[in-house]
Amino acid sequence: LCLPVELSPIICSRFGWRRSTVNLAGSNKNISNSNSNSNNDVVMLSCQDGANCKAVICIKYNPLLSRYSKRKLTLLYRQMLATNHDDGCLFQYDA
């Protein structure tokens, strides 16, 4: 799954998230090893502060979304990068 620049690995890392791809069919794989463009791919973001934060963000785009709808959803996901950490997370106040 190719993500918009607003959700690039650098942006995700800046807000304390690491990425991995999970295929909905059940096979887990690291995003760096994924060459699949399947619509079944989901990008999972998990907080890098695993000791204090168990937050996860699931990113998936329906292929039928209009350009406008995809943009709105991208902005929502981008906002979630800053707001979805658990209380006590090291990244909660850095966002």
Coordinates of N, CA and C in Angstrom, one line a residue:
L1 N 0.8 -1.2 0.0 CA 0.0 0.0 0.0 C 0.9 1.2 0.0
C2 N 0.7 2.1 -1.0 CA 1.5 3.3 -1.1 C 0.7 4.4 -0.4
L3 N 1.3 5.0 0.6 CA 0.6 6.1 1.4 C 1.0 7.5 0.9
P4 N 0.1 8.4 1.1 CA 0.4 9.8 0.7 C 1.6 10.4 1.6
V5 N 2.2 11.4 1.1 CA 3.4 12.0 1.7 C 3.1 12.4 3.2
E6 N 1.9 12.8 3.5 CA 1.5 13.2 4.8 C 1.6 12.1 5.8
L7 N 1.7 10.8 5.3 CA 1.8 9.6 6.2 C 3.1 8.9 5.9
S8 N 4.1 9.6 5.4 CA 5.4 9.0 5.0 C 6.0 8.4 6.3
P9 N 7.0 7.5 6.1 CA 7.7 6.9 7.2 C 8.4 8.0 8.1
I10 N 8.9 9.0 7.5 CA 9.5 10.1 8.3 C 8.5 10.8 9.2
I11 N 7.3 11.1 8.6 CA 6.3 11.8 9.4 C 5.8 10.8 10.5
C12 N 5.5 9.6 10.2 CA 5.1 8.6 11.2 C 6.1 8.5 12.3
S13 N 7.4 8.4 12.0 CA 8.4 8.3 13.0 C 8.5 9.5 13.8
R14 N 8.3 10.7 13.3 CA 8.4 12.0 14.0 C 7.4 12.0 15.1
F15 N 6.2 11.3 14.9 CA 5.2 11.3 15.9 C 5.2 10.0 16.7
G16 N 6.3 9.2 16.6 CA 6.5 8.1 17.4 C 5.8 6.8 17.0
W17 N 5.6 6.7 15.7 CA 4.9 5.5 15.1 C 5.9 4.7 14.3
R18 N 5.8 3.3 14.3 CA 6.5 2.5 13.4 C 5.5 1.7 12.5
R19 N 5.9 1.4 11.3 CA 5.0 0.9 10.4 C 5.2 -0.6 10.1
S20 N 4.2 -1.3 9.9 CA 4.3 -2.7 9.3 C 3.0 -3.0 8.5
T21 N 3.1 -3.8 7.6 CA 1.9 -4.1 6.7 C 1.3 -5.5 7.1
V22 N 0.0 -5.5 7.2 CA -0.7 -6.7 7.5 C -1.7 -7.0 6.4
N23 N -1.6 -8.2 5.8 CA -2.5 -8.5 4.7 C -3.8 -9.1 5.4
L24 N -4.9 -8.6 5.0 CA -6.2 -9.0 5.6 C -6.4 -10.5 5.5
A25 N -5.7 -11.2 4.5 CA -5.9 -12.6 4.4 C -5.2 -13.4 5.5
G26 N -4.3 -12.6 6.3 CA -3.8 -13.3 7.5 C -2.3 -13.3 7.5
S27 N -1.6 -13.0 6.4 CA -0.1 -13.1 6.4 C 0.5 -11.8 6.8
N28 N 1.3 -11.8 7.9 CA 1.9 -10.6 8.4 C 3.3 -10.4 7.7
K29 N 3.7 -9.2 7.4 CA 5.0 -9.0 6.8 C 5.4 -7.5 7.1
N30 N 6.7 -7.3 7.2 CA 7.2 -6.0 7.4 C 7.0 -5.2 6.1
I31 N 6.7 -3.9 6.3 CA 6.4 -3.0 5.1 C 7.5 -2.9 4.1
S32 N 8.8 -3.0 4.7 CA 9.9 -2.8 3.8 C 10.1 -4.0 2.9
N33 N 9.4 -5.2 3.2 CA 9.5 -6.4 2.4 C 8.3 -6.5 1.5
S34 N 7.4 -5.6 1.6 CA 6.1 -5.7 0.8 C 6.2 -5.0 -0.5
N35 N 6.0 -5.8 -1.6 CA 5.9 -5.2 -2.9 C 4.5 -5.3 -3.4
S36 N 3.6 -5.7 -2.6 CA 2.2 -5.9 -3.0 C 1.4 -4.6 -3.1
N37 N 0.6 -4.5 -4.1 CA -0.3 -3.3 -4.3 C -1.7 -3.8 -4.1
S38 N -1.9 -4.9 -3.4 CA -3.2 -5.4 -3.2 C -4.1 -4.5 -2.4
N39 N -5.4 -4.4 -2.8 CA -6.4 -3.6 -2.1 C -6.6 -4.2 -0.7
N40 N -6.2 -5.4 -0.4 CA -6.4 -6.0 0.9 C -5.3 -5.6 1.9
D41 N -4.3 -4.9 1.4 CA -3.2 -4.5 2.4 C -3.7 -3.3 3.2
V42 N -3.3 -3.4 4.5 CA -3.5 -2.4 5.5 C -2.2 -2.0 6.1
V43 N -2.0 -0.8 6.4 CA -0.8 -0.4 7.1 C -1.2 -0.2 8.5
M44 N -0.5 -0.9 9.4 CA -0.6 -0.8 10.8 C 0.5 0.0 11.4
L45 N 0.2 1.0 12.2 CA 1.1 1.8 12.9 C 1.0 1.5 14.3
S46 N 2.2 1.2 15.0 CA 2.2 0.9 16.4 C 3.1 1.9 17.0
C47 N 2.8 2.3 18.3 CA 3.7 3.3 19.0 C 5.0 2.6 19.3
Q48 N 6.1 3.5 19.1 CA 7.4 3.0 19.4 C 7.7 2.9 20.9
D49 N 6.9 3.5 21.8 CA 7.0 3.4 23.2 C 6.2 2.2 23.7
G50 N 6.6 1.0 23.3 CA 5.8 -0.2 23.6 C 5.6 -0.4 25.1
A51 N 6.5 0.1 26.0 CA 6.4 -0.1 27.4 C 5.2 0.6 28.0
N52 N 4.9 1.8 27.5 CA 3.9 2.7 28.1 C 2.7 2.9 27.2
C53 N 2.8 2.5 26.0 CA 1.7 2.9 25.0 C 1.4 1.7 24.1
K54 N 0.2 1.2 24.1 CA -0.2 0.1 23.3 C -1.1 0.6 22.1
A55 N -1.0 1.9 21.8 CA -1.8 2.5 20.7 C -1.4 1.9 19.3
V56 N -2.4 1.7 18.5 CA -2.3 1.2 17.1 C -3.2 2.1 16.2
I57 N -2.7 2.4 15.1 CA -3.6 3.0 14.0 C -3.6 2.1 12.8
C58 N -4.7 1.8 12.3 CA -4.9 1.0 11.1 C -5.3 1.9 9.9
I59 N -4.5 1.9 8.9 CA -4.7 2.8 7.7 C -5.1 1.9 6.5
K60 N -6.2 2.2 6.0 CA -6.7 1.5 4.8 C -7.5 2.5 4.0
Y61 N -7.3 2.5 2.7 CA -8.1 3.3 1.7 C -8.9 2.4 0.9
N62 N -10.2 2.7 0.8 CA -11.1 2.0 -0.2 C -10.7 2.5 -1.6
P63 N -10.5 1.6 -2.5 CA -10.1 2.0 -3.8 C -11.2 2.8 -4.6
L64 N -12.4 2.8 -4.1 CA -13.5 3.5 -4.7 C -13.6 5.0 -4.2
L65 N -12.8 5.4 -3.3 CA -12.9 6.7 -2.8 C -12.5 7.8 -3.8
S66 N -13.2 8.9 -3.8 CA -12.9 10.0 -4.7 C -11.6 10.6 -4.2
R67 N -10.9 11.4 -5.1 CA -9.7 12.1 -4.7 C -10.0 13.0 -3.4
Y68 N -11.1 13.7 -3.4 CA -11.5 14.5 -2.3 C -11.6 13.7 -1.0
S69 N -12.3 12.6 -1.1 CA -12.6 11.8 0.1 C -11.2 11.2 0.6
K70 N -10.4 10.8 -0.3 CA -9.1 10.2 0.1 C -8.3 11.3 0.8
R71 N -8.3 12.5 0.3 CA -7.6 13.6 0.9 C -8.1 13.9 2.3
K72 N -9.5 13.9 2.5 CA -10.0 14.1 3.8 C -9.6 13.0 4.8
L73 N -9.7 11.8 4.3 CA -9.3 10.6 5.1 C -7.8 10.7 5.5
T74 N -7.0 11.1 4.6 CA -5.5 11.3 4.8 C -5.3 12.3 5.9
L75 N -6.0 13.4 5.9 CA -5.9 14.5 6.9 C -6.4 13.9 8.3
L76 N -7.4 13.1 8.3 CA -7.8 12.5 9.6 C -6.8 11.5 10.1
Y77 N -6.2 10.7 9.3 CA -5.1 9.8 9.7 C -3.9 10.6 10.2
R78 N -3.6 11.7 9.5 CA -2.5 12.6 10.0 C -2.7 13.2 11.3
Q79 N -4.0 13.6 11.6 CA -4.3 14.1 12.9 C -4.2 13.0 14.0
M80 N -4.6 11.8 13.6 CA -4.5 10.7 14.6 C -3.0 10.4 15.0
L81 N -2.1 10.7 14.1 CA -0.7 10.5 14.5 C -0.3 11.3 15.7
A82 N -0.9 12.4 15.9 CA -0.6 13.3 17.0 C -1.5 13.1 18.2
T83 N -2.6 12.5 18.0 CA -3.6 12.4 19.1 C -3.9 11.0 19.7
N84 N -3.4 10.0 19.0 CA -3.8 8.6 19.4 C -2.9 7.9 20.4
H85 N -1.9 8.5 21.0 CA -1.1 7.9 21.9 C -1.8 7.7 23.3
D86 N -1.5 6.7 24.0 CA -2.1 6.5 25.3 C -1.6 7.5 26.4
D87 N -2.3 7.7 27.4 CA -1.8 8.5 28.5 C -0.5 7.9 29.1
G88 N 0.4 8.7 29.4 CA 1.7 8.2 29.9 C 2.7 7.9 28.8
C89 N 2.3 8.0 27.6 CA 3.2 7.7 26.5 C 4.3 8.7 26.3
L90 N 5.5 8.3 26.0 CA 6.6 9.3 25.9 C 6.3 10.3 24.7
F91 N 5.6 9.8 23.7 CA 5.3 10.6 22.5 C 4.1 11.5 22.6
Q92 N 3.3 11.3 23.7 CA 2.0 12.0 23.8 C 2.2 13.5 23.8
Y93 N 3.3 14.0 24.5 CA 3.4 15.5 24.6 C 4.4 16.0 23.5
D94 N 4.9 15.2 22.7 CA 5.8 15.6 21.6 C 5.1 16.0 20.3
A95 N 3.8 15.5 20.3 CA 3.1 15.7 19.0 C 2.5 17.1 18.9

